XYZ file of C-alpha atoms in Angstrom:
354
model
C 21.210 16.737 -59.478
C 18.443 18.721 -57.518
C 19.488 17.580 -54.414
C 23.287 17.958 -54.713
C 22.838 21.374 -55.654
C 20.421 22.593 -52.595
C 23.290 20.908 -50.569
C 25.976 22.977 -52.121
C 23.722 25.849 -51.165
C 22.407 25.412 -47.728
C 26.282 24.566 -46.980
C 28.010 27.865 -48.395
C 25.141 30.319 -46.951
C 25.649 28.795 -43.435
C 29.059 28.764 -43.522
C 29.149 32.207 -44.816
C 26.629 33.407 -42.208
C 28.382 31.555 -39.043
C 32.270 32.346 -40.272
C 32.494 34.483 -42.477
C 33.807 35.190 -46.419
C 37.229 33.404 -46.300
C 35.962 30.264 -44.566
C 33.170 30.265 -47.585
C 35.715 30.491 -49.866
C 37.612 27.632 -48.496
C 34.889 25.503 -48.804
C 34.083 26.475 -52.420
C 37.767 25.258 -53.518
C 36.911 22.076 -51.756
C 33.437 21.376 -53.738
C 35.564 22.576 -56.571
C 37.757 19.888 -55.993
C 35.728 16.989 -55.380
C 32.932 17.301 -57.692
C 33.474 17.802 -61.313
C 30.126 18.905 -62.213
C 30.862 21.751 -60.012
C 33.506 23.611 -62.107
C 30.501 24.681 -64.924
C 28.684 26.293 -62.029
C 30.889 27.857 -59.259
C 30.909 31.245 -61.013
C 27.069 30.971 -60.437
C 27.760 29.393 -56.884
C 30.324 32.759 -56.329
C 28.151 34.992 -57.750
C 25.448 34.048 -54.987
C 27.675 34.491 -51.976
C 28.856 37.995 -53.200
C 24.718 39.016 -53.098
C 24.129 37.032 -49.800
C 27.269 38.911 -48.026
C 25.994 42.261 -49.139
C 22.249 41.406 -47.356
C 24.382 39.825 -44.430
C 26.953 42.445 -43.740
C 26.594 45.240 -46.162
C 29.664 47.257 -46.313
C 30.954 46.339 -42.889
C 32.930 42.991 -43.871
C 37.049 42.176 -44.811
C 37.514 41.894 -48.361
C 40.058 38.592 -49.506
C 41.820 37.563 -52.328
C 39.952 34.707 -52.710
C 36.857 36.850 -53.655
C 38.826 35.845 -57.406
C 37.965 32.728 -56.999
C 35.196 30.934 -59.480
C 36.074 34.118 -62.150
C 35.205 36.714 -59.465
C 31.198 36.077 -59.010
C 31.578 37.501 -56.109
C 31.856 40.656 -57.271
C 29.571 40.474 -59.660
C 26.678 39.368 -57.471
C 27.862 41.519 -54.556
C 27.501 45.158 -56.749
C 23.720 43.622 -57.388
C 22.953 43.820 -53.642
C 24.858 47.092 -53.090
C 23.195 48.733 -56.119
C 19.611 47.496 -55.411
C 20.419 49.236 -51.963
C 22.117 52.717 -53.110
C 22.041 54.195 -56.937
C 24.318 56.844 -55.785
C 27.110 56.314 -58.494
C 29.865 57.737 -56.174
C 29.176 55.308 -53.665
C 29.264 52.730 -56.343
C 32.966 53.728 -57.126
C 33.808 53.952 -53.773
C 33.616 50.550 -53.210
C 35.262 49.289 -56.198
C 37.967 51.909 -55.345
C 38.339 50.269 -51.834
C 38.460 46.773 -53.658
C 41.429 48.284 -55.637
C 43.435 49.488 -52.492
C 42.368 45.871 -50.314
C 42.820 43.252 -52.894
C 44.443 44.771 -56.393
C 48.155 44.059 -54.514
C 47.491 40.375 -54.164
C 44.348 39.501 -57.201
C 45.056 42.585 -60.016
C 42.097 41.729 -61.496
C 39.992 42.529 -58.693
C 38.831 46.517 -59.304
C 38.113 45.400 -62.497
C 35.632 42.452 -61.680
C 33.978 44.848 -59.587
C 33.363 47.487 -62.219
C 32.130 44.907 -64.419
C 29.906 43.945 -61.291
C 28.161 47.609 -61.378
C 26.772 46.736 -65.179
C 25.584 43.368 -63.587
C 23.483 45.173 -60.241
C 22.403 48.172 -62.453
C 20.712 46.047 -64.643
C 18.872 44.083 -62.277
C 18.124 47.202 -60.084
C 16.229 48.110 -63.083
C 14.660 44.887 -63.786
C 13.203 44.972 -60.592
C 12.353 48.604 -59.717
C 11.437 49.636 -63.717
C 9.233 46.731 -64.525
C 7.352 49.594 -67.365
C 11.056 48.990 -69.194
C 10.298 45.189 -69.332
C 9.270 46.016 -72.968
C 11.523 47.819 -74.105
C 15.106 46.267 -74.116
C 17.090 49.146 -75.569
C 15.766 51.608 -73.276
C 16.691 49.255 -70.563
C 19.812 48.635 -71.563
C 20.696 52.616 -72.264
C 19.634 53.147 -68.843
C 21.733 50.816 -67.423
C 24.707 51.907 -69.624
C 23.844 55.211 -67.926
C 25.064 54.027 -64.978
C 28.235 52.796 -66.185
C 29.756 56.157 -67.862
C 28.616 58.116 -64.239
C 30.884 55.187 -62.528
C 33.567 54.513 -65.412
C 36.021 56.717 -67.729
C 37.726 55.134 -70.494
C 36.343 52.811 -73.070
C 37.898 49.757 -71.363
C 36.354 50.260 -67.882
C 32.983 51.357 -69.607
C 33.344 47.895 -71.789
C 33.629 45.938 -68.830
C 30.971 47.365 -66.808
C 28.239 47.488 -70.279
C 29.342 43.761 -70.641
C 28.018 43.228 -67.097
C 24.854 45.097 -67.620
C 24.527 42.107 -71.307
C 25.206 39.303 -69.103
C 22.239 40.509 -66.595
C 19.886 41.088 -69.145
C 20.625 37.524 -70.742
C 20.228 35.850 -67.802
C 16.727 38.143 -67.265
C 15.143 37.204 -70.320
C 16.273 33.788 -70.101
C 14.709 33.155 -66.669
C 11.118 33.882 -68.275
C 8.939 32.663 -71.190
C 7.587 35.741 -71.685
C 10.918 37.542 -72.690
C 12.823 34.676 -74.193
C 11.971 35.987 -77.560
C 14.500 39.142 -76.803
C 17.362 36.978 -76.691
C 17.121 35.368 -79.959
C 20.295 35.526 -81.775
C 18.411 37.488 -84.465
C 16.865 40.040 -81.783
C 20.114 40.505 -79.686
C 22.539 40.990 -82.469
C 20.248 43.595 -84.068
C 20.380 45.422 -80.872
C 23.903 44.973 -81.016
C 24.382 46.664 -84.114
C 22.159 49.455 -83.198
C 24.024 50.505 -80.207
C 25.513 53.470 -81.012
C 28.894 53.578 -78.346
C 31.286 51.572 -79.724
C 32.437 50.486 -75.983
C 28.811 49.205 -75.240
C 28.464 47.701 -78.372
C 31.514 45.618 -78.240
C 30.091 44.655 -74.873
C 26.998 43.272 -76.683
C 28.776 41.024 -79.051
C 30.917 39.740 -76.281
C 28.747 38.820 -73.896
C 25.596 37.534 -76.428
C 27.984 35.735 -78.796
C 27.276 32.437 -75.877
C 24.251 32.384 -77.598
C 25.550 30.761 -80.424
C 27.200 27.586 -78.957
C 25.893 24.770 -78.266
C 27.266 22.765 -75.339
C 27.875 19.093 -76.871
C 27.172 16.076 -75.674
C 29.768 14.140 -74.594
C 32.137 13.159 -77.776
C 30.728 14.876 -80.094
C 31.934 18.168 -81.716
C 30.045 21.678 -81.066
C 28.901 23.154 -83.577
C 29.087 26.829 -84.183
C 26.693 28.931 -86.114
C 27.980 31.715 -89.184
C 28.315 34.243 -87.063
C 30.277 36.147 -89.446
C 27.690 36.148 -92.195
C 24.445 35.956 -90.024
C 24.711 37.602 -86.862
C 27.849 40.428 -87.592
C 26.792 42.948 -89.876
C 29.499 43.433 -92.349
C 30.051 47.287 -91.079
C 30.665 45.695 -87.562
C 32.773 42.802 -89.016
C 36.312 43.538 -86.343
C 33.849 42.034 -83.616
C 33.730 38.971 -85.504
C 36.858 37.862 -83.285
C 35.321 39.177 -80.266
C 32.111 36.745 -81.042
C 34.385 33.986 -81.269
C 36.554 34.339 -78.222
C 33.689 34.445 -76.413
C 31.138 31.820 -77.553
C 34.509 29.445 -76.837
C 34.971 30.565 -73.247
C 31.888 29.027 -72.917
C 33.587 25.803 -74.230
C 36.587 25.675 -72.524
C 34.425 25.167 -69.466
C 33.575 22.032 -70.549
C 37.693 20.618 -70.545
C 38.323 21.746 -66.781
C 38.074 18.136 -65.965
C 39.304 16.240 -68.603
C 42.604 14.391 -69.469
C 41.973 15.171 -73.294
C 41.472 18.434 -74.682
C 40.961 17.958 -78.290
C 37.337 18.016 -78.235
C 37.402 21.269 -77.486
C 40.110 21.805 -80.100
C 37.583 20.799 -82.464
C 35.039 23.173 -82.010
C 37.856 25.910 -83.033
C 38.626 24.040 -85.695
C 35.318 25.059 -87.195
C 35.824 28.717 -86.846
C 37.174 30.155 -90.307
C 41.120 30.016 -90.310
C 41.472 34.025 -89.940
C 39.672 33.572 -86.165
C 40.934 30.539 -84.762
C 43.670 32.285 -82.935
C 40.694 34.313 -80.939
C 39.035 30.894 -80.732
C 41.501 29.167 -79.420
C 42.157 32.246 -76.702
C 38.755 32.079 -75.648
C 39.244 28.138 -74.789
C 41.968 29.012 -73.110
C 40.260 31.886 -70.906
C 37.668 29.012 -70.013
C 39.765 26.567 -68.966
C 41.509 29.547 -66.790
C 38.558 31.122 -65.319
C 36.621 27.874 -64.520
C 39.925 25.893 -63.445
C 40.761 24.480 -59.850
C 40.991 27.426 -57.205
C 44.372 27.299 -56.078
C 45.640 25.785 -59.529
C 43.771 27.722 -62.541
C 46.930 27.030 -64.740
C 46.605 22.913 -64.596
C 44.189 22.841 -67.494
C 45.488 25.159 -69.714
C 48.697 23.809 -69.199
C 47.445 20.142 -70.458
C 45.774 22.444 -73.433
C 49.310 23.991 -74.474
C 50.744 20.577 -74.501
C 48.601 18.579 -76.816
C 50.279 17.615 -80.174
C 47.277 18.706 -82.021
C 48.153 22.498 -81.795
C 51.241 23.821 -84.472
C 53.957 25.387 -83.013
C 52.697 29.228 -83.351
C 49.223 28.234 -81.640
C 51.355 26.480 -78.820
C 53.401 29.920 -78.385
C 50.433 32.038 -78.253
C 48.688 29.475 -75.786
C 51.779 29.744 -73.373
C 51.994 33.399 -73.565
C 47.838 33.553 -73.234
C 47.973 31.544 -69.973
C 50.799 33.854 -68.983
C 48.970 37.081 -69.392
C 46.293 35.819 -67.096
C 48.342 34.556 -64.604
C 49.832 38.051 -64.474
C 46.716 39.568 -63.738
C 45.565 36.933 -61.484
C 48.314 35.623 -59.392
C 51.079 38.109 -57.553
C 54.128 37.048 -55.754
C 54.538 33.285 -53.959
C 51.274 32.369 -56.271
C 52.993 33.470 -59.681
C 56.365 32.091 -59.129
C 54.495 28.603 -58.052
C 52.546 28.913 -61.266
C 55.796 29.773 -63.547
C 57.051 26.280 -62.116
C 54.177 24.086 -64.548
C 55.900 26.448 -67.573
C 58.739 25.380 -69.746
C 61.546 27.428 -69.946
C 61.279 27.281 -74.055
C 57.460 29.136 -73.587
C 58.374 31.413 -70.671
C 57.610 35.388 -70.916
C 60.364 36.425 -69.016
C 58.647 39.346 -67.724
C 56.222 36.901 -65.886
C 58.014 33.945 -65.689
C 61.786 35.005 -65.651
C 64.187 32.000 -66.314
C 65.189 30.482 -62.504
C-alpha cells in the first residue's frame, strides 16, 4: 500500500531527525511487529535511515547495537552517504574500524556489515558521478571492486564488500528501463564468469543468484530455474551451492510470519539432492535476517521443528541458527536466545547445557 508506506517513511525520518538513531530504531521493531508486510522491506526501510543519518549528522552521531537490526541496512545505506561525500579509502576504513571498537562487543557482525556497506556506496558513488560508465557494466563494476581491495585484505572481507558493490548495481539497473537488459540472468552470469578474482566473482553469483527466484503467490511452490546447467558454467560449478543459498534467502523472507513453514520447504525440495543442505541454509539465513528485532531466532526455531525435515537436516538447522546467533547476539541476548533451543540440538560452545 502507497500510503502505508509514505507513512512508515515520513514517521522514521522525523523521528530520526528530532531524537535521534536509537529512538528510530525503536520504532522500526515496533512497525516490525505490528505489520507483517513490513518484515520483506525493513532491510530497505534500514538501509534508508543509515543514508539519511549520514546527510543529518555525518560522522558526529553515537553508534548502537541496534544499527543490526533489519540485517544491518543501516550500514549499508550509511557507507553510500559517507562515500558519495569522501573517496578517501582510509577514511572509509576508519569508520568501519570505529564501528568495530563501538558495536563489535555487543553485534559481532557489525564491522563486517559495514565493509560490505563500502561495495554498496562505491558503487553508487560511481553511478552517480561516472554516468560515461553507464555502458559499460564491467568497467563499472572493476572500478568499484577497486575500491574494495584499497579498503579490504583477505578474500573474505574483499567478498563481502564486492557482494555489496553486486547488490548496488542490481538494484541500479533494476530501477531503469534503459539498463534492465544488464541484469538478465544470461547477461549477469556471463559477467560472473568473466570476473577474473575469484573473491569478486563469488560475490557475483551470490548476490545475482536472487535473480532466479520467483517469489510465489500465496500456496503455491517457487519455482527455481537450472541454475546448475544454465547459468553456472561447468568450470565455475563449486558456486553452484553459493547460487542456491542465496536465491533461498530470498525465500525464507517470505515465512517470517507464518505458522507453517513447509512452503518454503518446498522450494528446496526442488534444488538437486547434492544442494539442498545450502538450500535449506539459505532459508534459514532469511528467516534470521528478516525475523522480529528483538527475537530473530522465533522463526527459525518453528523451521527446525517441522516434521518435514530428517533428522540430519534438523541438526544442521539447529547448529545454522546457532552460528548466527553467535555472531549476532552477545551476552544477556545469547543466553535468552539459547533458552528457545533444546538441549538435544545445543552447540555447547554457544549454547552450553544450563
Amino acid at each position: 500500500d502507497v500510503h502505508k508506506k509514505e507513512c512508515w517513511n515520513t514517521l522514521l525520518f522525523e523521528t530520526l531527525e528530532k531524537y535521534g538513531l536509537d529512538e528510530v530504531f525503536n520504532v522500526l521493531q515496533l512497525l516490525h511487529t505490528n505489520n507483517e508486510s513490513f518484515a520483506l522491506v525493513c532491510h530497505d526501510y534500514a538501509h534508508d535511515i543509515g543514508l539519511k543519518t549520514y546527510i543529518l549528522y555525518g560522522t558526529d552521531f553515537a553508534l548502537t547495537e541496534k544499527t543490526s537490526y533489519c540485517n544491518s541496512g543501516f550500514y549499508h545505506g550509511y557507507m553510500e552517504g559517507l562515500i558519495s561525500a569522501d573517496q578517501n579509502p582510509k577514511n572509509i576504513l576508519a569508520f568501519c574500524l570505529r564501528v568495530r571498537d563501538e558495536v563489535n562487543s555487543a553485534f559481532p557482525n557489525a564491522e563486517n556489515q559495514c565493509r560490505h556497506g563500502i561495495g554498496h556506496g562505491s558503487l553508487e558513488y560511481l553511478v552517480y558521478e561516472k554516468p560515461d560508465l553507464w555502458g559499460n557494466p564491467k568497467e563499472l563494476l572493476d572500478e568499484s571492486i577497486r575500491m574494495c581491495e584499497e579498503t579490504n585484505e583477505g578474500y573474505d572481507d574483499r567478498m563481502r564488500c564486492s557482494s555489496g558493490a553486486y547488490n548496488a548495481y542490481r538494484a541500479w539497473a533494476k530501477s531503469s528501463p534503459h539498463y534492465a537488459e544488464f541484469i538478465k540472468p544470461e547477461v549477469i552470469f556471463d559477467l560472473c564468469a568473466d570476473t577474473e578474482k575469484d573473491y569478486a566473482k563469488d560475490a557475483c553469483y551470490w548476490e545475482n543468484a536472487k535473480l532466479l527466484i520467483r517469489i510465489p503467490n500465496a500456496g503455491d511452490a517457487a519455482e527455481i530455474f537450472d541454475v546448475e546447467s544454465e547459468v553456472v558454467p561447468n568450470d565455475h560449478a563449486a558456486f553452484v551451492g553459493r547460487v542456491y543459498r542465496s536465491g533461498a534467502q530470498n525465500i525464507g523472507k517470505t515465512g517470517v510470519h507464518e505458522n507453517s513453514y513447509e512452503h518454503i520447504l518446498a522450494f528446496c525440495r526442488t534444488a538437486p539432492v547434492i544442494y539442498q543442505n545450502d538450500c535449506i541454509h539459505g532459508l534459514i539465513e532469511g528467516l534470521f535476517f528478516a525475523g522480529e528485532q528483538g527475537k530473530e531466532e522465533k522463526s527459525v526455531v518453528g523451521f527446525c521443528s517441522i516434521p518435514e525435515l530428517t533428522e540430519t537436516e534438523r541438526t544442521h538447522c539447529y547448529m545454522k541458527l546457532q552460528s548466527e546467533m553467535k555472531n549476532t547476539f552477545k551476552d544477556e541476548r545469547l543466553k535468552e536466545a539459547c533458552v528457545s533451543i533444546s538441549d538435544d540440538f545445543r552447540d555447547n560452545e554457544v549454547c552450553p547445557l544450563p
